[in-house]
Short mmCIF file of the C-alpha atoms (twelve columns), coordinates in Angstrom:
data_MODEL
# 
_entry.id   MODEL 
# 
loop_
_atom_site.group_PDB 
_atom_site.id 
_atom_site.type_symbol 
_atom_site.label_atom_id 
_atom_site.label_alt_id 
_atom_site.label_comp_id 
_atom_site.label_asym_id 
_atom_site.label_seq_id 
_atom_site.Cartn_x 
_atom_site.Cartn_y 
_atom_site.Cartn_z 
_atom_site.pdbx_PDB_model_num 
ATOM 1   C CA . MET A 1   -0.009  0.013  -0.149  1 
ATOM 2   C CA . LYS A 2   3.009   2.272  0.762   1 
ATOM 3   C CA . GLU A 3   4.309   1.895  -2.778  1 
ATOM 4   C CA . LYS A 4   1.079   2.756  -4.318  1 
ATOM 5   C CA . GLU A 5   0.726   5.897  -2.221  1 
ATOM 6   C CA . VAL A 6   4.479   7.092  -3.645  1 
ATOM 7   C CA . LEU A 7   3.859   6.257  -7.252  1 
ATOM 8   C CA . LYS A 8   0.411   8.028  -7.417  1 
ATOM 9   C CA . PRO A 9   2.305   11.767 -6.988  1 
ATOM 10  C CA . LYS A 10  4.707   11.010 -9.797  1 
ATOM 11  C CA . TYR A 11  1.809   9.974  -12.035 1 
ATOM 12  C CA . ALA A 12  -0.172  12.681 -11.219 1 
ATOM 13  C CA . GLN A 13  3.274   15.119 -11.602 1 
ATOM 14  C CA . ALA A 14  3.832   13.375 -15.051 1 
ATOM 15  C CA . SER A 15  -0.041  14.304 -16.382 1 
ATOM 16  C CA . ILE A 16  0.423   17.867 -15.167 1 
ATOM 17  C CA . PHE A 17  3.461   18.048 -17.218 1 
ATOM 18  C CA . ILE A 18  1.940   16.603 -20.245 1 
ATOM 19  C CA . ILE A 19  -1.085  19.123 -20.339 1 
ATOM 20  C CA . ILE A 20  1.303   22.123 -19.834 1 
ATOM 21  C CA . SER A 21  3.294   20.766 -22.900 1 
ATOM 22  C CA . VAL A 22  0.425   20.245 -24.737 1 
ATOM 23  C CA . ILE A 23  -0.858  24.133 -23.969 1 
ATOM 24  C CA . ILE A 24  2.688   25.417 -24.896 1 
ATOM 25  C CA . VAL A 25  2.585   23.737 -28.344 1 
ATOM 26  C CA . GLY A 26  -0.906  24.650 -28.883 1 
ATOM 27  C CA . VAL A 27  -0.007  28.477 -27.827 1 
ATOM 28  C CA . ILE A 28  3.308   28.403 -30.136 1 
ATOM 29  C CA . ALA A 29  1.083   27.278 -32.990 1 
ATOM 30  C CA . LEU A 30  -1.600  29.659 -32.739 1 
ATOM 31  C CA . PHE A 31  1.096   32.296 -32.784 1 
ATOM 32  C CA . LEU A 32  2.842   31.441 -35.958 1 
ATOM 33  C CA . VAL A 33  -0.529  31.520 -37.556 1 
ATOM 34  C CA . ILE A 34  -1.410  34.662 -36.596 1 
ATOM 35  C CA . SER A 35  1.978   36.093 -37.395 1 
ATOM 36  C CA . SER A 36  2.255   34.436 -40.565 1 
ATOM 37  C CA . ASP A 37  0.770   35.453 -44.009 1 
ATOM 38  C CA . VAL A 38  -1.013  31.889 -44.156 1 
ATOM 39  C CA . ILE A 39  -5.035  32.150 -43.740 1 
ATOM 40  C CA . PRO A 40  -5.629  28.396 -42.786 1 
ATOM 41  C CA . GLY A 41  -9.156  26.681 -43.855 1 
ATOM 42  C CA . ILE A 42  -11.369 27.341 -41.163 1 
ATOM 43  C CA . GLY A 43  -14.650 25.208 -40.290 1 
ATOM 44  C CA . GLY A 44  -12.986 21.916 -41.122 1 
ATOM 45  C CA . SER A 45  -11.871 22.778 -44.502 1 
ATOM 46  C CA . LYS A 46  -8.032  21.988 -45.988 1 
ATOM 47  C CA . SER A 47  -7.787  24.590 -48.178 1 
ATOM 48  C CA . GLN A 48  -5.347  27.253 -47.678 1 
ATOM 49  C CA . ALA A 49  -4.860  30.581 -49.090 1 
ATOM 50  C CA . ASN A 50  -1.309  32.670 -48.952 1 
ATOM 51  C CA . PRO A 51  -2.281  36.129 -50.066 1 
ATOM 52  C CA . SER A 52  1.322   37.728 -49.929 1 
ATOM 53  C CA . ALA A 53  2.523   34.410 -52.282 1 
ATOM 54  C CA . PHE A 54  -0.607  35.530 -54.530 1 
ATOM 55  C CA . LEU A 55  0.266   39.203 -54.862 1 
ATOM 56  C CA . ASP A 56  3.804   38.589 -55.317 1 
ATOM 57  C CA . SER A 57  2.720   36.041 -58.262 1 
ATOM 58  C CA . CYS A 58  0.455   38.951 -59.321 1 
ATOM 59  C CA . LEU A 59  2.391   41.912 -59.442 1 
ATOM 60  C CA . GLU A 60  5.991   40.434 -60.041 1 
ATOM 61  C CA . GLY A 61  5.995   40.719 -63.681 1 
ATOM 62  C CA . LYS A 62  4.641   44.386 -63.718 1 
ATOM 63  C CA . VAL A 63  7.250   45.592 -61.061 1 
ATOM 64  C CA . LYS A 64  10.342  43.939 -63.436 1 
ATOM 65  C CA . GLU A 65  8.662   45.802 -66.572 1 
ATOM 66  C CA . ALA A 66  8.655   49.194 -64.574 1 
ATOM 67  C CA . VAL A 67  12.494  48.488 -63.479 1 
ATOM 68  C CA . LYS A 68  13.635  47.959 -67.510 1 
ATOM 69  C CA . ILE A 69  11.738  50.925 -68.443 1 
ATOM 70  C CA . ILE A 70  13.321  53.078 -65.471 1 
ATOM 71  C CA . GLY A 71  16.830  51.352 -66.011 1 
ATOM 72  C CA . GLU A 72  16.466  52.231 -69.770 1 
ATOM 73  C CA . GLN A 73  15.374  55.741 -69.555 1 
ATOM 74  C CA . GLY A 74  17.582  57.119 -66.392 1 
ATOM 75  C CA . GLY A 75  15.149  56.787 -63.559 1 
ATOM 76  C CA . TYR A 76  12.142  57.934 -65.359 1 
ATOM 77  C CA . ILE A 77  8.930   56.472 -67.051 1 
ATOM 78  C CA . GLU A 78  8.235   59.210 -69.159 1 
ATOM 79  C CA . PRO A 79  11.292  61.552 -69.204 1 
ATOM 80  C CA . VAL A 80  10.830  65.145 -69.247 1 
ATOM 81  C CA . PHE A 81  14.709  66.173 -69.449 1 
ATOM 82  C CA . TYR A 82  16.650  63.899 -71.965 1 
ATOM 83  C CA . LYS A 83  18.792  62.880 -74.851 1 
ATOM 84  C CA . GLU A 84  17.425  60.769 -77.402 1 
ATOM 85  C CA . PHE A 85  19.565  58.659 -78.855 1 
ATOM 86  C CA . LYS A 86  19.640  55.113 -80.749 1 
ATOM 87  C CA . PHE A 87  22.397  52.851 -80.484 1 
ATOM 88  C CA . GLU A 88  23.970  50.781 -82.812 1 
ATOM 89  C CA . LYS A 89  22.749  47.226 -82.073 1 
ATOM 90  C CA . GLU A 90  19.231  48.365 -80.823 1 
ATOM 91  C CA . ALA A 91  16.391  48.820 -83.147 1 
ATOM 92  C CA . PHE A 92  14.709  52.047 -81.920 1 
ATOM 93  C CA . PRO A 93  16.266  55.449 -80.411 1 
ATOM 94  C CA . ILE A 94  15.409  55.785 -76.626 1 
ATOM 95  C CA . LYS A 95  14.852  59.088 -74.393 1 
ATOM 96  C CA . ILE A 96  17.926  58.764 -72.074 1 
ATOM 97  C CA . SER A 97  17.237  61.065 -68.691 1 
ATOM 98  C CA . TYR A 98  19.919  63.984 -67.963 1 
ATOM 99  C CA . LEU A 99  20.982  63.272 -64.270 1 
ATOM 100 C CA . CYS A 100 23.865  66.038 -64.878 1 
ATOM 101 C CA . TYR A 101 23.811  68.848 -66.737 1 
ATOM 102 C CA . THR A 102 25.049  72.136 -67.640 1 
ATOM 103 C CA . SER A 103 24.587  74.129 -70.980 1 
ATOM 104 C CA . GLU A 104 27.953  75.817 -70.287 1 
ATOM 105 C CA . ASN A 105 31.493  75.224 -71.453 1 
ATOM 106 C CA . TYR A 106 34.448  74.280 -69.284 1 
ATOM 107 C CA . ILE A 107 32.015  74.019 -66.112 1 
ATOM 108 C CA . SER A 108 31.099  70.593 -64.149 1 
ATOM 109 C CA . CYS A 109 27.469  69.361 -64.759 1 
ATOM 110 C CA . ILE A 110 24.574  69.858 -61.939 1 
ATOM 111 C CA . ASN A 111 23.078  66.944 -60.256 1 
ATOM 112 C CA . GLN A 112 19.377  67.334 -62.039 1 
ATOM 113 C CA . GLU A 113 18.448  64.515 -59.315 1 
ATOM 114 C CA . PRO A 114 20.211  64.412 -55.997 1 
ATOM 115 C CA . MET A 115 17.344  62.289 -54.461 1 
ATOM 116 C CA . LEU A 116 17.597  59.550 -57.255 1 
ATOM 117 C CA . PHE A 117 16.356  56.561 -54.838 1 
ATOM 118 C CA . ASP A 118 13.220  58.408 -53.667 1 
ATOM 119 C CA . ASN A 119 12.376  59.591 -57.539 1 
ATOM 120 C CA . ILE A 120 12.514  55.895 -58.641 1 
ATOM 121 C CA . GLU A 121 10.377  54.585 -55.973 1 
ATOM 122 C CA . ASN A 122 8.070   57.465 -56.912 1 
ATOM 123 C CA . GLU A 123 8.202   56.259 -60.370 1 
ATOM 124 C CA . ILE A 124 7.673   52.659 -59.731 1 
ATOM 125 C CA . LYS A 125 4.722   53.304 -57.324 1 
ATOM 126 C CA . ASN A 126 2.974   55.651 -59.929 1 
ATOM 127 C CA . TYR A 127 3.521   52.929 -62.754 1 
ATOM 128 C CA . LEU A 128 2.094   50.143 -60.376 1 
ATOM 129 C CA . ARG A 129 -0.578  52.230 -58.937 1 
ATOM 130 C CA . GLN A 130 -3.407  50.517 -60.970 1 
ATOM 131 C CA . ASP A 131 -1.858  46.792 -60.876 1 
ATOM 132 C CA . VAL A 132 -1.720  46.890 -57.084 1 
ATOM 133 C CA . GLU A 133 -5.501  47.493 -56.683 1 
ATOM 134 C CA . ASN A 134 -6.254  45.124 -59.227 1 
ATOM 135 C CA . CYS A 135 -4.273  42.274 -57.753 1 
ATOM 136 C CA . PHE A 136 -5.796  42.803 -54.353 1 
ATOM 137 C CA . THR A 137 -9.182  42.516 -56.133 1 
ATOM 138 C CA . GLU A 138 -8.504  39.408 -57.497 1 
ATOM 139 C CA . LEU A 139 -6.762  38.138 -54.392 1 
ATOM 140 C CA . SER A 140 -10.438 38.447 -52.835 1 
ATOM 141 C CA . SER A 141 -12.159 36.898 -55.769 1 
ATOM 142 C CA . ASP A 142 -9.741  34.030 -55.375 1 
ATOM 143 C CA . LEU A 143 -10.583 33.717 -51.728 1 
ATOM 144 C CA . GLU A 144 -14.533 34.296 -52.679 1 
ATOM 145 C CA . LYS A 145 -14.173 30.976 -54.920 1 
ATOM 146 C CA . GLN A 146 -12.374 29.063 -52.309 1 
ATOM 147 C CA . GLY A 147 -15.752 29.258 -50.088 1 
ATOM 148 C CA . TYR A 148 -14.896 32.612 -47.890 1 
ATOM 149 C CA . VAL A 149 -17.212 35.400 -47.355 1 
ATOM 150 C CA . VAL A 150 -14.646 38.370 -48.141 1 
ATOM 151 C CA . GLU A 151 -14.506 41.757 -46.758 1 
ATOM 152 C CA . ALA A 152 -11.883 43.810 -48.505 1 
ATOM 153 C CA . LYS A 153 -10.442 47.141 -47.467 1 
ATOM 154 C CA . TYR A 154 -7.827  48.519 -49.938 1 
ATOM 155 C CA . ARG A 155 -6.086  51.660 -48.849 1 
ATOM 156 C CA . ASN A 156 -2.864  52.628 -50.386 1 
ATOM 157 C CA . PHE A 157 0.887   51.167 -51.048 1 
ATOM 158 C CA . ASP A 158 4.196   52.237 -50.945 1 
ATOM 159 C CA . VAL A 159 7.387   51.053 -52.540 1 
ATOM 160 C CA . ASN A 160 10.987  50.927 -51.212 1 
ATOM 161 C CA . LEU A 161 14.500  50.077 -52.774 1 
ATOM 162 C CA . ILE A 162 16.368  47.970 -50.652 1 
ATOM 163 C CA . SER A 163 19.583  46.112 -51.555 1 
ATOM 164 C CA . LYS A 164 18.963  43.226 -54.054 1 
ATOM 165 C CA . LYS A 165 15.153  43.578 -53.746 1 
ATOM 166 C CA . ILE A 166 12.046  45.889 -54.229 1 
ATOM 167 C CA . GLU A 167 9.512   45.512 -51.412 1 
ATOM 168 C CA . ILE A 168 5.881   46.949 -51.945 1 
ATOM 169 C CA . ASP A 169 3.937   47.354 -48.700 1 
ATOM 170 C CA . ILE A 170 0.371   47.435 -49.341 1 
ATOM 171 C CA . ASN A 171 -1.939  48.847 -46.446 1 
ATOM 172 C CA . ALA A 172 -5.091  46.641 -46.624 1 
ATOM 173 C CA . GLU A 173 -7.274  44.445 -44.873 1 
ATOM 174 C CA . LEU A 174 -8.752  41.066 -45.616 1 
ATOM 175 C CA . ILE A 175 -11.988 39.708 -43.037 1 
ATOM 176 C CA . LEU A 176 -12.429 36.008 -44.107 1 
ATOM 177 C CA . THR A 177 -15.811 34.371 -42.916 1 
ATOM 178 C CA . LYS A 178 -16.302 30.534 -43.273 1 
ATOM 179 C CA . ALA A 179 -18.517 28.381 -41.338 1 
ATOM 180 C CA . GLY A 180 -19.184 30.660 -38.523 1 
ATOM 181 C CA . GLU A 181 -15.413 31.539 -38.135 1 
ATOM 182 C CA . THR A 182 -13.727 34.987 -38.911 1 
ATOM 183 C CA . ILE A 183 -9.782  35.488 -39.601 1 
ATOM 184 C CA . ARG A 184 -8.795  38.907 -40.087 1 
ATOM 185 C CA . LYS A 185 -5.776  39.872 -41.952 1 
ATOM 186 C CA . LYS A 186 -3.831  43.028 -42.476 1 
ATOM 187 C CA . ASP A 187 -0.683  44.976 -43.979 1 
ATOM 188 C CA . PHE A 188 0.920   42.818 -47.226 1 
ATOM 189 C CA . LYS A 189 4.150   43.056 -48.213 1 
ATOM 190 C CA . VAL A 190 5.444   41.887 -51.691 1 
ATOM 191 C CA . VAL A 191 8.976   41.419 -52.420 1 
ATOM 192 C CA . VAL A 192 10.427  41.042 -55.848 1 
ATOM 193 C CA . LEU A 193 14.267  40.417 -56.283 1 
ATOM 194 C CA . SER A 194 16.147  43.026 -58.297 1 
ATOM 195 C CA . LYS A 195 19.457  44.606 -58.758 1 
ATOM 196 C CA . ILE A 196 17.817  48.255 -59.418 1 
ATOM 197 C CA . TYR A 197 19.364  49.614 -55.738 1 
ATOM 198 C CA . GLU A 198 22.861  48.434 -56.530 1 
ATOM 199 C CA . LEU A 199 22.600  49.903 -60.277 1 
ATOM 200 C CA . THR A 200 21.131  53.177 -59.068 1 
ATOM 201 C CA . GLU A 201 24.112  53.484 -56.069 1 
ATOM 202 C CA . PHE A 202 26.313  53.008 -58.815 1 
ATOM 203 C CA . ALA A 203 24.865  55.737 -60.930 1 
ATOM 204 C CA . GLN A 204 25.080  58.055 -57.970 1 
ATOM 205 C CA . LYS A 205 29.075  57.133 -57.593 1 
ATOM 206 C CA . ILE A 206 29.287  58.013 -61.644 1 
ATOM 207 C CA . ILE A 207 27.468  61.134 -61.142 1 
ATOM 208 C CA . ASN A 208 29.469  62.458 -57.808 1 
ATOM 209 C CA . LYS A 209 32.895  61.821 -60.059 1 
ATOM 210 C CA . GLU A 210 31.515  64.010 -62.761 1 
ATOM 211 C CA . VAL A 211 30.650  66.626 -60.785 1 
ATOM 212 C CA . LEU A 212 33.754  66.777 -58.785 1 
ATOM 213 C CA . ASP A 213 36.502  65.685 -61.359 1 
ATOM 214 C CA . CYS A 214 34.715  66.013 -64.530 1 
ATOM 215 C CA . GLU A 215 35.569  62.455 -65.464 1 
ATOM 216 C CA . PHE A 216 34.892  59.014 -64.080 1 
ATOM 217 C CA . ASP A 217 37.374  56.176 -64.531 1 
ATOM 218 C CA . TYR A 218 35.073  53.603 -65.781 1 
ATOM 219 C CA . ILE A 219 38.012  51.007 -66.646 1 
ATOM 220 C CA . THR A 220 39.095  51.067 -62.907 1 
ATOM 221 C CA . TYR A 221 35.829  50.752 -61.631 1 
ATOM 222 C CA . MET A 222 34.892  47.806 -63.589 1 
ATOM 223 C CA . LEU A 223 37.890  46.065 -62.131 1 
ATOM 224 C CA . LEU A 224 37.133  46.985 -58.537 1 
ATOM 225 C CA . TYR A 225 33.395  46.301 -59.053 1 
ATOM 226 C CA . PRO A 226 33.335  43.008 -61.457 1 
ATOM 227 C CA . LYS A 227 30.037  42.462 -61.153 1 
ATOM 228 C CA . PHE A 228 29.068  45.758 -62.987 1 
ATOM 229 C CA . GLU A 229 29.914  46.476 -67.036 1 
ATOM 230 C CA . ILE A 230 30.144  49.938 -67.708 1 
ATOM 231 C CA . ASP A 231 29.614  51.519 -71.519 1 
ATOM 232 C CA . ARG A 232 30.772  55.134 -71.860 1 
ATOM 233 C CA . THR A 233 29.153  56.634 -75.361 1 
ATOM 234 C CA . LEU A 234 30.040  59.759 -76.144 1 
ATOM 235 C CA . THR A 235 27.449  61.725 -78.614 1 
ATOM 236 C CA . GLN A 236 27.737  64.319 -81.204 1 
ATOM 237 C CA . ASP A 237 26.764  67.209 -78.663 1 
ATOM 238 C CA . SER A 238 29.295  66.411 -76.351 1 
ATOM 239 C CA . SER A 239 26.843  64.559 -73.976 1 
ATOM 240 C CA . ILE A 240 27.820  61.293 -72.463 1 
ATOM 241 C CA . ILE A 241 25.623  58.355 -72.012 1 
ATOM 242 C CA . TYR A 242 26.641  55.873 -69.330 1 
ATOM 243 C CA . THR A 243 25.157  52.062 -69.519 1 
ATOM 244 C CA . ILE A 244 25.597  50.096 -66.352 1 
ATOM 245 C CA . ASP A 245 24.674  46.679 -66.625 1 
ATOM 246 C CA . HIS A 246 24.681  44.122 -63.812 1 
ATOM 247 C CA . ARG A 247 26.339  40.706 -64.673 1 
ATOM 248 C CA . ASP A 248 24.076  38.731 -62.384 1 
ATOM 249 C CA . VAL A 249 20.994  39.683 -63.824 1 
ATOM 250 C CA . SER A 250 19.627  41.188 -67.024 1 
ATOM 251 C CA . GLU A 251 19.214  44.544 -65.488 1 
ATOM 252 C CA . ARG A 252 20.694  47.683 -66.404 1 
ATOM 253 C CA . PHE A 253 20.734  51.420 -65.754 1 
ATOM 254 C CA . ARG A 254 21.040  54.505 -68.451 1 
ATOM 255 C CA . PHE A 255 21.814  57.651 -67.744 1 
ATOM 256 C CA . ALA A 256 23.221  60.733 -69.593 1 
ATOM 257 C CA . ILE A 257 25.312  63.624 -68.601 1 
ATOM 258 C CA . ARG A 258 26.535  66.762 -70.153 1 
ATOM 259 C CA . GLY A 259 29.335  68.898 -68.271 1 
ATOM 260 C CA . CYS A 260 32.997  70.014 -68.472 1 
ATOM 261 C CA . VAL A 261 32.465  70.391 -72.427 1 
ATOM 262 C CA . ILE A 262 35.576  71.953 -74.148 1 
ATOM 263 C CA . PRO A 263 34.360  73.266 -77.692 1 
# 
């Protein structure tokens, strides 16, 4: 009888530890679901919806399209102050924005876009304005097809250039109801891999050297930064067009300057 009385507390302690462990695991699982972008099937359904993955897929092509246009035209979707030029291996002339310019001879060019990063973020945002809203609407429709009752609230979005990627932060909210249960999800992030940050940063180095020294030693810089291929084209009116290609991806940044001209 004494042995049984000694064992009972041990079994009781083991049961308590098991119950506590189950509760801890449940709390952790609930936290992971709430903090992730995955919306689990509710009301017994096995279906799942990942809003960020859907939006990534919907917007990636348009983001890359914007980056290509902006890169070819010196940071602008529709250049205002530009040099129109046709390269030998290209079919049509393109408008290449002046990012550093002076009409005077013998003096350094003046930086025309000192806030180049901000400008490119705004250009991408303007290009995507309707697409982001359309993709969010498509997401809502897709969730409805999965059996959710959807209340969607779209507000706006921001674009951020970050090293090796572009982030699109969408200020929006989804309220999903299914089988009497409701899930609320808000603020979505789309990430598209890109080297536009690195290309823009390199363009700024070139501009700064042209302003300070009236020249840029692109041969030496290609040796120091082998991931970049730089082409320097002198035009008939003494403008210079720089083309920076990133060797790891098919992305480029091209812009024009005019300064330190000796007639």
